[in-house]
PDB file of C-alpha atoms and ligand atoms in Angstrom:
ATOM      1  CA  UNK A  22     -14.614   6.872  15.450  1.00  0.00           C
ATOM      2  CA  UNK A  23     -11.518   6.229  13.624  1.00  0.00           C
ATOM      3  CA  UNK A  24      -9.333   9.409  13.666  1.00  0.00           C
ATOM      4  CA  UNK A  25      -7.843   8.634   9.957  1.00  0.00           C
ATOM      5  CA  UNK A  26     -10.060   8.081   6.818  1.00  0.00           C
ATOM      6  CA  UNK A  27      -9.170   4.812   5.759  1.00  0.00           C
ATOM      7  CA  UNK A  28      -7.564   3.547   2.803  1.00  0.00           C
ATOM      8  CA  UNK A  29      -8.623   0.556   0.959  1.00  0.00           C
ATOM      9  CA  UNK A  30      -5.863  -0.503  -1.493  1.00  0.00           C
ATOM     10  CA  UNK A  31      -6.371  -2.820  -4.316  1.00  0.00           C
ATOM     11  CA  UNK A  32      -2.684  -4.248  -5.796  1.00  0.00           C
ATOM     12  CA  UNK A  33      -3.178  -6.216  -8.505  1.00  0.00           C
ATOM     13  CA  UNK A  34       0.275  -7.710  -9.107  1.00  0.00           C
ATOM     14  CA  UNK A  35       0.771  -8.926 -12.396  1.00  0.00           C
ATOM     15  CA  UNK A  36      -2.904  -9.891 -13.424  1.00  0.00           C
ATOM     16  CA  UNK A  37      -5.068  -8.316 -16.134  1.00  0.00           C
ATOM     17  CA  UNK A  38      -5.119  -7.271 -19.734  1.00  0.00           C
ATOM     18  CA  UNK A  39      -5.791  -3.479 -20.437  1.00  0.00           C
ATOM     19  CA  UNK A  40      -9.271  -4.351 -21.383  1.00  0.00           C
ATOM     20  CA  UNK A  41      -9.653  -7.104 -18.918  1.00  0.00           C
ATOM     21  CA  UNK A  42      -8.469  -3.958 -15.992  1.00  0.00           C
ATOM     22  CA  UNK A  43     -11.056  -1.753 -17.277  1.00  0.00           C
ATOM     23  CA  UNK A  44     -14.033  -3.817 -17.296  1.00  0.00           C
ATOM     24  CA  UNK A  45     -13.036  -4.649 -13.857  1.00  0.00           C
ATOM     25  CA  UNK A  46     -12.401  -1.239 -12.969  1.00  0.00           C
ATOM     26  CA  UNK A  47     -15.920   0.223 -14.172  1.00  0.00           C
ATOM     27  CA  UNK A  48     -17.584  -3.024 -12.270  1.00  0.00           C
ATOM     28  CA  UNK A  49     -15.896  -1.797  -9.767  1.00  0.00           C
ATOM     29  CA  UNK A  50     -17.186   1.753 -10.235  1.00  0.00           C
ATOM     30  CA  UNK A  51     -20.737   0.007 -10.558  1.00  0.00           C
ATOM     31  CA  UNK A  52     -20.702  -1.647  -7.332  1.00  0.00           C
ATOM     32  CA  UNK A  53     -19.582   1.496  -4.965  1.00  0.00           C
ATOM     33  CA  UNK A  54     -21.907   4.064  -3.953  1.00  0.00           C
ATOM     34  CA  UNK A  55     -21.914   7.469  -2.376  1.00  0.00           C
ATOM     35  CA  UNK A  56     -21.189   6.225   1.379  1.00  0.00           C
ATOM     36  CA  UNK A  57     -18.389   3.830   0.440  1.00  0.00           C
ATOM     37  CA  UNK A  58     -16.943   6.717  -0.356  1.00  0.00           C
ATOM     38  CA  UNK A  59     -18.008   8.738   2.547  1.00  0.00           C
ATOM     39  CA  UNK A  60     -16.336   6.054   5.009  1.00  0.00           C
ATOM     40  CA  UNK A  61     -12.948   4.784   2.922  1.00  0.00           C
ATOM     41  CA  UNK A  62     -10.567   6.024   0.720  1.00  0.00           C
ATOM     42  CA  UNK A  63     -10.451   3.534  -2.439  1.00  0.00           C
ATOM     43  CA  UNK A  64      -7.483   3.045  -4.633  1.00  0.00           C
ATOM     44  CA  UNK A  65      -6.126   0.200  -7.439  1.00  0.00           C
ATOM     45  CA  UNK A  66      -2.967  -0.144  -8.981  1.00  0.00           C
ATOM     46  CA  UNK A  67      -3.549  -2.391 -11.930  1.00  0.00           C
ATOM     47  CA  UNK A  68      -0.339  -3.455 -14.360  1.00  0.00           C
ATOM     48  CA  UNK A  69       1.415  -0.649 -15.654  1.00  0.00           C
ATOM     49  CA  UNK A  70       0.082  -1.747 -19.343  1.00  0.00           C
ATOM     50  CA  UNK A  71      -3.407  -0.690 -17.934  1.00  0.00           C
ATOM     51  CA  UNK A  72      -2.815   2.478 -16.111  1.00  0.00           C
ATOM     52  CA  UNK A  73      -3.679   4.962 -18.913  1.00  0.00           C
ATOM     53  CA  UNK A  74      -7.033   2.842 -19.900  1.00  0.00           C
ATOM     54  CA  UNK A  75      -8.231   2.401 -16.289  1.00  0.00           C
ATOM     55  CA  UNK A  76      -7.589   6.345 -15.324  1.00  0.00           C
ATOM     56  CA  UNK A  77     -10.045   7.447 -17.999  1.00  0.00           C
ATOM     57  CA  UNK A  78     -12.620   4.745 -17.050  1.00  0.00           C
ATOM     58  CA  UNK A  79     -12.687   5.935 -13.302  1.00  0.00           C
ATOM     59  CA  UNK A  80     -12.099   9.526 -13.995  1.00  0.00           C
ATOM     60  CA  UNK A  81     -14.287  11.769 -11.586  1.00  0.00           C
ATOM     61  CA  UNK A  82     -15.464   8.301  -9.866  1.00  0.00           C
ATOM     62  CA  UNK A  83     -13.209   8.891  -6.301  1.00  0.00           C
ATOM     63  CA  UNK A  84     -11.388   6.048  -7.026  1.00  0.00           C
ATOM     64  CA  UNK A  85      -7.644   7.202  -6.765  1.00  0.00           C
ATOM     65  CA  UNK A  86      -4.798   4.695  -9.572  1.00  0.00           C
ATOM     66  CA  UNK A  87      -1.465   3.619  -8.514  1.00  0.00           C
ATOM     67  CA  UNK A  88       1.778   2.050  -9.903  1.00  0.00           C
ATOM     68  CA  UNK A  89       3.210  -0.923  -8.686  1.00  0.00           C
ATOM     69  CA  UNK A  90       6.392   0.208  -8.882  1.00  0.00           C
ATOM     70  CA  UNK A  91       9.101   3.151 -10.499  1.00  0.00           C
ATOM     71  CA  UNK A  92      12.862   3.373 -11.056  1.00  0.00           C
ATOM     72  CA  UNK A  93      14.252   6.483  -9.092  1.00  0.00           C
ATOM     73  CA  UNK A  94      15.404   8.543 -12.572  1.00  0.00           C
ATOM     74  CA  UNK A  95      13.099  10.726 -14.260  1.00  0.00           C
ATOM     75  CA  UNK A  96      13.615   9.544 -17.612  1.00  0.00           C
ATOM     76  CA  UNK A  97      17.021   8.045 -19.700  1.00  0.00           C
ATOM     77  CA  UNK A  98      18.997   4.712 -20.809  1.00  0.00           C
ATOM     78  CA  UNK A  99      17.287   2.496 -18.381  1.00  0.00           C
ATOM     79  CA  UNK A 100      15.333   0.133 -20.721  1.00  0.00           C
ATOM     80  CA  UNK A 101      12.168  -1.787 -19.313  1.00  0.00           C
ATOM     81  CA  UNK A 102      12.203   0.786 -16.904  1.00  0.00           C
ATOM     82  CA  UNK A 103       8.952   3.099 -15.517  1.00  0.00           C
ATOM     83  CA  UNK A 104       9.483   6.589 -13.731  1.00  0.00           C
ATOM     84  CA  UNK A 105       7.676   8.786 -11.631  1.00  0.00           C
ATOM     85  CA  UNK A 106       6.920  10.948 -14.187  1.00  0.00           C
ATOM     86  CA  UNK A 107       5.375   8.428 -16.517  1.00  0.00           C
ATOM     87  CA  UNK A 108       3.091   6.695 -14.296  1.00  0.00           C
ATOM     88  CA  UNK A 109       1.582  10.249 -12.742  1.00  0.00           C
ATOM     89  CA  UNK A 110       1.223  11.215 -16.458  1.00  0.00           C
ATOM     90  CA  UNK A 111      -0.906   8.147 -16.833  1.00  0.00           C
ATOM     91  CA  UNK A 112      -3.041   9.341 -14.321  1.00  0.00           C
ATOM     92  CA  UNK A 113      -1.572   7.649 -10.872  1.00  0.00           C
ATOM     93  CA  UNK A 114      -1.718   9.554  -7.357  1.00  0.00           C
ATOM     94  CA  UNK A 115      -0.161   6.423  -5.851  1.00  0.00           C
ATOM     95  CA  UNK A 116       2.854   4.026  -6.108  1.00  0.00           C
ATOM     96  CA  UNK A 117       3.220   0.980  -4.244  1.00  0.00           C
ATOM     97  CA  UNK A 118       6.981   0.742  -3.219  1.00  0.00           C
ATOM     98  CA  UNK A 119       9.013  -1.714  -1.338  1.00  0.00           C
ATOM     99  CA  UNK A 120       6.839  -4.760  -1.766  1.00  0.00           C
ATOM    100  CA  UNK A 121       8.199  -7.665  -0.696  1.00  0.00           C
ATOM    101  CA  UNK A 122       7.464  -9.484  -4.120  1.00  0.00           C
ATOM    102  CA  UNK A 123       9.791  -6.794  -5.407  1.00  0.00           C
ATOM    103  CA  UNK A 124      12.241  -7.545  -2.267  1.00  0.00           C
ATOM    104  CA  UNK A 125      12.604 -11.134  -2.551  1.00  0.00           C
ATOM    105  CA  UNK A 126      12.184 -11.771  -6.081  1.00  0.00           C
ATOM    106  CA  UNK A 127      14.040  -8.603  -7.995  1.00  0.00           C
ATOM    107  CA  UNK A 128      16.828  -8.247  -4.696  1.00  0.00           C
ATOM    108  CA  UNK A 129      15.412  -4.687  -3.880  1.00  0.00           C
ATOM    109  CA  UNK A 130      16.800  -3.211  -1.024  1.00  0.00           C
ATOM    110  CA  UNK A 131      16.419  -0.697   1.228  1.00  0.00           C
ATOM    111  CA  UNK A 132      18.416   1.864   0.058  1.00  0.00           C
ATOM    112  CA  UNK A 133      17.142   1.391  -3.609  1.00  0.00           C
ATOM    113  CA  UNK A 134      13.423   1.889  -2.485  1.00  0.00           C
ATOM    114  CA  UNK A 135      14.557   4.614  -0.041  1.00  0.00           C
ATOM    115  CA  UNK A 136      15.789   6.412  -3.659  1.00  0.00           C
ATOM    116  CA  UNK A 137      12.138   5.540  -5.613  1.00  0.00           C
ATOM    117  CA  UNK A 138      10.297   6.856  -2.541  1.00  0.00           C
ATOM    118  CA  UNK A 139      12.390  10.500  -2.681  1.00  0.00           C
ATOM    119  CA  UNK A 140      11.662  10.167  -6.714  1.00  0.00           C
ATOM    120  CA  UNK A 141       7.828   9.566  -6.167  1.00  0.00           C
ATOM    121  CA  UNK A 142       7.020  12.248  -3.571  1.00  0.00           C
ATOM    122  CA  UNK A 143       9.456  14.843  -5.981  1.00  0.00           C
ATOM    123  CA  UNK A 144       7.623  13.506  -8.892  1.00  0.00           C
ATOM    124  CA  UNK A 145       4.072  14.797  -6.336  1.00  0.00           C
ATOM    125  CA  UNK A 146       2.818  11.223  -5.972  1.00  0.00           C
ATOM    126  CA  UNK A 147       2.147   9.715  -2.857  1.00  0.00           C
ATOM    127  CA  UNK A 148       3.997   6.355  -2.247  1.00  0.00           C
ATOM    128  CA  UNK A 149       2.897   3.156  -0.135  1.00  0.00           C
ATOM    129  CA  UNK A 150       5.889   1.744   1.434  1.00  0.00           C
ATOM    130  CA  UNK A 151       5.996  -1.597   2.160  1.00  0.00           C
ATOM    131  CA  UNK A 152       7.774  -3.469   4.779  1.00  0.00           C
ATOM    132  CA  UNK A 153       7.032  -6.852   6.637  1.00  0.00           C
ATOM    133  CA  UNK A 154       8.962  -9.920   8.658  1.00  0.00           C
ATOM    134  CA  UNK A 155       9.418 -13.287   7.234  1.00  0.00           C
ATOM    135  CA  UNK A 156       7.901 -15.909   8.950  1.00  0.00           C
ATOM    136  CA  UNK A 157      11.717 -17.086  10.278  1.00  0.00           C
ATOM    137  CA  UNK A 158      12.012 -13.569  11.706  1.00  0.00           C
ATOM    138  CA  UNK A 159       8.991 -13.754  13.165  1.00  0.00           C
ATOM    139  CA  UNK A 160       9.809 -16.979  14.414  1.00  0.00           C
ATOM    140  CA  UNK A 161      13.183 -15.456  16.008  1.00  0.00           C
ATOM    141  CA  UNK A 162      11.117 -12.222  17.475  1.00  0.00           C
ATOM    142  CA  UNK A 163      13.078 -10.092  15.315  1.00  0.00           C
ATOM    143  CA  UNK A 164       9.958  -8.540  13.767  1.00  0.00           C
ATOM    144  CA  UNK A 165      10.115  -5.502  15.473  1.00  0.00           C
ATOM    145  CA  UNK A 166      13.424  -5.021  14.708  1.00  0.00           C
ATOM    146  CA  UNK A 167      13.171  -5.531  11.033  1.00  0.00           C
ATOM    147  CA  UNK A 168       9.956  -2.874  10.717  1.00  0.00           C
ATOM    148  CA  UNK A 169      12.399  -0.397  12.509  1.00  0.00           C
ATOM    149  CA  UNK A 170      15.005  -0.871   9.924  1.00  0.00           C
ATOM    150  CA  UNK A 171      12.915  -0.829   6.861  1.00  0.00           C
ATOM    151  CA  UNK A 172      10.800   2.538   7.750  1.00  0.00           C
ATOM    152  CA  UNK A 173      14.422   3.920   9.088  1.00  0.00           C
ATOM    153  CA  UNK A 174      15.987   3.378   5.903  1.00  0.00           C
ATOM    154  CA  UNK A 175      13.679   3.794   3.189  1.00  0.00           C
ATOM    155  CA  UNK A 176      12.825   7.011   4.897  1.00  0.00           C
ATOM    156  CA  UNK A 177      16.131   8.400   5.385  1.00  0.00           C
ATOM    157  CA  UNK A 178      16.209  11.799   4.212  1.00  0.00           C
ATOM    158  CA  UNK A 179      12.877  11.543   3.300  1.00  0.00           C
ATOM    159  CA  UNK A 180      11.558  14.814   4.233  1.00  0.00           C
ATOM    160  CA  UNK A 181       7.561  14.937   5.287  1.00  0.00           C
ATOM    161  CA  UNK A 182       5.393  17.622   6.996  1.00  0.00           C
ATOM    162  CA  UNK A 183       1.800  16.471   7.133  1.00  0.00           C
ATOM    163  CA  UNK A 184       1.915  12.712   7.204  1.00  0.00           C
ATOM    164  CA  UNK A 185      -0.187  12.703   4.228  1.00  0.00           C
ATOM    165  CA  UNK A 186       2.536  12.594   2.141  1.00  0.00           C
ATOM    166  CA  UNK A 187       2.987   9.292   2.415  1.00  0.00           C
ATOM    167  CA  UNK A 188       1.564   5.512   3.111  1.00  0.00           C
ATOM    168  CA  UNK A 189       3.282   2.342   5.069  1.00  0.00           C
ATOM    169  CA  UNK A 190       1.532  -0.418   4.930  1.00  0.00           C
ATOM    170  CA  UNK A 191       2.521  -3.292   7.454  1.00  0.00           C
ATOM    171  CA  UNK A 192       2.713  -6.779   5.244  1.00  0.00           C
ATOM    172  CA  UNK A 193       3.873  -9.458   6.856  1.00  0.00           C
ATOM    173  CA  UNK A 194       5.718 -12.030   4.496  1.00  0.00           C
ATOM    174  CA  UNK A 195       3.997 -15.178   5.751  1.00  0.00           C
ATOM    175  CA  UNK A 196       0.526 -14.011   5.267  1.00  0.00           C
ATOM    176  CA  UNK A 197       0.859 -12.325   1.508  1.00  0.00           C
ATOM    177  CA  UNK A 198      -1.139 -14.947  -0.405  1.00  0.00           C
ATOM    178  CA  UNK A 199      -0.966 -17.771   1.996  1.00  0.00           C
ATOM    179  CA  UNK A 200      -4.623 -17.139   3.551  1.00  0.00           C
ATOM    180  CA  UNK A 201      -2.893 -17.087   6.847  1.00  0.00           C
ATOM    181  CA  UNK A 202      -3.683 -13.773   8.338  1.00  0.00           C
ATOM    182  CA  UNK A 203      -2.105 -11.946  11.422  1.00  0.00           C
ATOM    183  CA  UNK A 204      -3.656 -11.802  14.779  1.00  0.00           C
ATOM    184  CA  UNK A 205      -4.975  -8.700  15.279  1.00  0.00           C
ATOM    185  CA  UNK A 206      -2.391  -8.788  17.751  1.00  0.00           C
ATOM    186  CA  UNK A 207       0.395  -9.193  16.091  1.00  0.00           C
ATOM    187  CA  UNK A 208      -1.094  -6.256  13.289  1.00  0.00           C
ATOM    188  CA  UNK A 209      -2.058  -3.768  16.544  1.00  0.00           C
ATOM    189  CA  UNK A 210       1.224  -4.695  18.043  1.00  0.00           C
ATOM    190  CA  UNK A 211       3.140  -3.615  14.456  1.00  0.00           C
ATOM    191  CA  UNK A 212       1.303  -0.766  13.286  1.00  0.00           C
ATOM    192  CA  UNK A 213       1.614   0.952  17.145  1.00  0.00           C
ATOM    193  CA  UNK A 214       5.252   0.391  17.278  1.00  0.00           C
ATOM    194  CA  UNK A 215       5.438   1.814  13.013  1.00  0.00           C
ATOM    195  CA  UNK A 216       3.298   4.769  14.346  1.00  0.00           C
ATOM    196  CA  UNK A 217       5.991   5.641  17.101  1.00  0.00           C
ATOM    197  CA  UNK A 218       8.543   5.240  15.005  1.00  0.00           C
ATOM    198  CA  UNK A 219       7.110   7.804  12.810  1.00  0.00           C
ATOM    199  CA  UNK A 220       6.876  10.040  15.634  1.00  0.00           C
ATOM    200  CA  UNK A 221      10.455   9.657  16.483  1.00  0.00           C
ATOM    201  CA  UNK A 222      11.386  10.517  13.187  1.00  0.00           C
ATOM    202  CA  UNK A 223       9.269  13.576  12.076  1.00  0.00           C
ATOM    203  CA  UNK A 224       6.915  14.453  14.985  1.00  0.00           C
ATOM    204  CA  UNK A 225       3.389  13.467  16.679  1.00  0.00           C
ATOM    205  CA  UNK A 226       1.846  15.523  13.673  1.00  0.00           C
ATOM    206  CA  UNK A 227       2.977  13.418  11.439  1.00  0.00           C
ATOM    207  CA  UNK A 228       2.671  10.059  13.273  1.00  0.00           C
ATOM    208  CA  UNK A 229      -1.075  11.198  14.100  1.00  0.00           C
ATOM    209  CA  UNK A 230      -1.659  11.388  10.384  1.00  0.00           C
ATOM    210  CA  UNK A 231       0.163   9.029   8.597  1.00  0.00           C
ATOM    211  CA  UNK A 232      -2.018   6.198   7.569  1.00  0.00           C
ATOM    212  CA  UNK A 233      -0.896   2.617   8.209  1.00  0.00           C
ATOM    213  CA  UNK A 234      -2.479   0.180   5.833  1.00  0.00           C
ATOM    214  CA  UNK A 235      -2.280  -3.998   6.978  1.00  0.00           C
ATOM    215  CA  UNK A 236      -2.064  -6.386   4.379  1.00  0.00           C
ATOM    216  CA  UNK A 237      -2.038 -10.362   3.752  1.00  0.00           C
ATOM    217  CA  UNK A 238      -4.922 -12.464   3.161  1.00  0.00           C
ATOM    218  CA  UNK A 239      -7.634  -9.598   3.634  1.00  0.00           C
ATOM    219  CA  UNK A 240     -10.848 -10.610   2.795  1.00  0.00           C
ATOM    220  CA  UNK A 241     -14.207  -9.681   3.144  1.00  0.00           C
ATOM    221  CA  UNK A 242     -14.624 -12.207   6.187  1.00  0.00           C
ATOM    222  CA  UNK A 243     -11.377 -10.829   8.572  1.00  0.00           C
ATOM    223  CA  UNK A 244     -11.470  -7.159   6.721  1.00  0.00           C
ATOM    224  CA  UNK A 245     -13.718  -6.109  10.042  1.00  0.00           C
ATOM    225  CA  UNK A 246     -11.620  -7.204  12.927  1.00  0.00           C
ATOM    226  CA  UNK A 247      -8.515  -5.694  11.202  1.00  0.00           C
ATOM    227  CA  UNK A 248     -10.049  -2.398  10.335  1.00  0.00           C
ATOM    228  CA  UNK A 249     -11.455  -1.932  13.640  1.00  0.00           C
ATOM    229  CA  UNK A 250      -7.913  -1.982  14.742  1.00  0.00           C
ATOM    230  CA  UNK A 251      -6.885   1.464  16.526  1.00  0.00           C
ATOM    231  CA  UNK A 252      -3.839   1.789  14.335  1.00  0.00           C
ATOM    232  CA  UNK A 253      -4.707   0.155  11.299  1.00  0.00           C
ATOM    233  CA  UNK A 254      -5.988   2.876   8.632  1.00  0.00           C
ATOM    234  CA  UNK A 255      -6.601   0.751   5.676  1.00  0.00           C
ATOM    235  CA  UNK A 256      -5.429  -2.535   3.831  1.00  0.00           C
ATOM    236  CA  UNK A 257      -3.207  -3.123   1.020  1.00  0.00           C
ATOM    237  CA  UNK A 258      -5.140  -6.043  -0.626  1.00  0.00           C
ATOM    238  CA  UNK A 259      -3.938  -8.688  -3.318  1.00  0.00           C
ATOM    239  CA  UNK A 260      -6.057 -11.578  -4.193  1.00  0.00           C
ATOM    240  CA  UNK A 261      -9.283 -10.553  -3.264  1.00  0.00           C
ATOM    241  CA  UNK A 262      -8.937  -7.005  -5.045  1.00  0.00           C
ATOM    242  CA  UNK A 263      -8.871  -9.109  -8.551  1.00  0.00           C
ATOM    243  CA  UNK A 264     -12.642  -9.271  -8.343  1.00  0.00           C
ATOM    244  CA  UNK A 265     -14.990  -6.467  -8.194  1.00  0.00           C
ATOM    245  CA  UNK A 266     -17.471  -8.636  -5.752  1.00  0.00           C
ATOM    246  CA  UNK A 267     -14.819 -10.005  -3.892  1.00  0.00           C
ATOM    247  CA  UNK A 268     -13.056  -6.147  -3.181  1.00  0.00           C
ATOM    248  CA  UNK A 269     -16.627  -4.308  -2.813  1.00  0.00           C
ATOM    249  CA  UNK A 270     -17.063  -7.507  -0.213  1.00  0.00           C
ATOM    250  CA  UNK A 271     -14.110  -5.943   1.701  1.00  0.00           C
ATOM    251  CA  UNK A 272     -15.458  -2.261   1.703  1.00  0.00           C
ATOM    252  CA  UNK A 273     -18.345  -3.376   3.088  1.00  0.00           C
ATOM    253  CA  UNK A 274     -17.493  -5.416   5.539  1.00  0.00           C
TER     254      UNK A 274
HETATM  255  P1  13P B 327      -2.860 -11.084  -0.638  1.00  0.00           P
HETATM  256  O1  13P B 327      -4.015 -10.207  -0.241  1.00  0.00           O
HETATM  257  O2  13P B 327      -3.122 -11.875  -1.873  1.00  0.00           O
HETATM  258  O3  13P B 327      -2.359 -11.887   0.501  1.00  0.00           O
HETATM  259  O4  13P B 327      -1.660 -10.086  -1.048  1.00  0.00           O
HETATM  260  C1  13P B 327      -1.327  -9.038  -0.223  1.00  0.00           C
HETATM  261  C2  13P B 327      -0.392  -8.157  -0.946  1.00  0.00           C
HETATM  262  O5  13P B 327       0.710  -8.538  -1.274  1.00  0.00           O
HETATM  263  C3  13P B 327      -0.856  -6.791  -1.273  1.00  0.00           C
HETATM  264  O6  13P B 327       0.204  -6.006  -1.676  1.00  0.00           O
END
């Protein structure tokens, strides 16, 4: 028995209409039942566009909403952008932060996120931070190296007393939407080096609690192996979450 309730994360990237997000959402809702919900935390982070629409169609349903993203200012002159503030207003307990869609495409770095995280927890929502190797770092066994950095610096000065105060989830580049997965391996191998990290940082409290999603490629048919992992806690899923049949596939797996 797994020590951490696990989280089962739904991102859907930039997919979905408001109405097309809530009919999903409430088939969603339609498909779960009482011990889903007894075994896994569930959470979706539709487009910002449907946030407000989705949290009143799975209000009181145990499904928690998250943002894709924030800027770091509580409100101002920063056109197109999204704060804290906003999104938890819309109903989000979650932001996803430090994806590597929002790496590589929009030039985030780690200093940038390390500023959004320290705005979200302030702001009293809980973010998933994202970090994961590309396949060249892999290739030049730098991986470990790289995870290091990333939780080191977008946690800097990030202070944290439970654990539950936060998310990482472990993504490696070369398996987000490729249908290549990880090894369980290479995930167990990750997430137990993330977890001591943690540990060094704040304390065995903290490391003990903190849950450490693993995402690329989940689907219902590797979801098992992955989750059975000791120090995997959850996944952060992206395709297969775009489908009520195809996520509900994963929870009960
Ligand atoms: P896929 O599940 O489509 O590989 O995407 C993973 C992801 O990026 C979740 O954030």
């Amino acid at each position: 028995m797994k020590k951490r309730k696990c989280l089962i994360a739904g991102n859907w990237k930039m997919h979905k209409t408001p109405q097309e997000s809530v009919n999903e959402a409430l088939k969603l809702v339609s498909m779960l039942d009482e011990k889903d919900f007894e075994k896994y935390d569930i959470m979706i982070a539709p487009p910002f566009t449907s946030l407000s629409l989705v949290s009143e169609s799975i209000k009181n349903k145990n499904i928690a909403l998250g943002a894709q993203n924030i800027y770091f200012e509580a409100q101002g002159a920063y056109t197109g952008e999204i704060s804290a503030q906003m999104v938890k207003a819309c109903g989000c307990t979650h932001v996803i932060l430090g994806h590597s869609e929002r790496r590589q495409i929009f030039n985030e770095t780690d200093d940038f996120i390390n500023m959004k995280i320290s705005s979200a927890i302030s702001a009293g929502l809980i973010p998933v931070l994202c970090i994961g190797e590309t396949k060249s770092e892999r290739n030049s066994n730098k991986t470990l190296n790289v995870l290091d950095k990333q939780v080191q610096n977008g946690l800097k000065a990030i202070s944290v007393s439970t654990g539950n105060e936060l998310v990482i989830a472990y993504e490696p580049v070369w398996a987000i939407g490729t249908g290549e997965t990880a090894s369980p391996e290479q995930v167990e191998e990750a997430h137990f080096n993330i977890r001591k990290l943690i540990e060094k940082i704040y304390n065995k409290n903290v490391a003990d609690n903190i849950k450490i999603l693993y995402g690329g490629s989940v689907k219902s048919g590797n979801a098992k192996e992955l989750l059975s992992l000791e120090n995997v806690d959850g996944a952060l899923v992206g395709g297969a979450s775009l489908r009520a049949e195809d996520f509900t596939g994963i929870i009960k797996a």
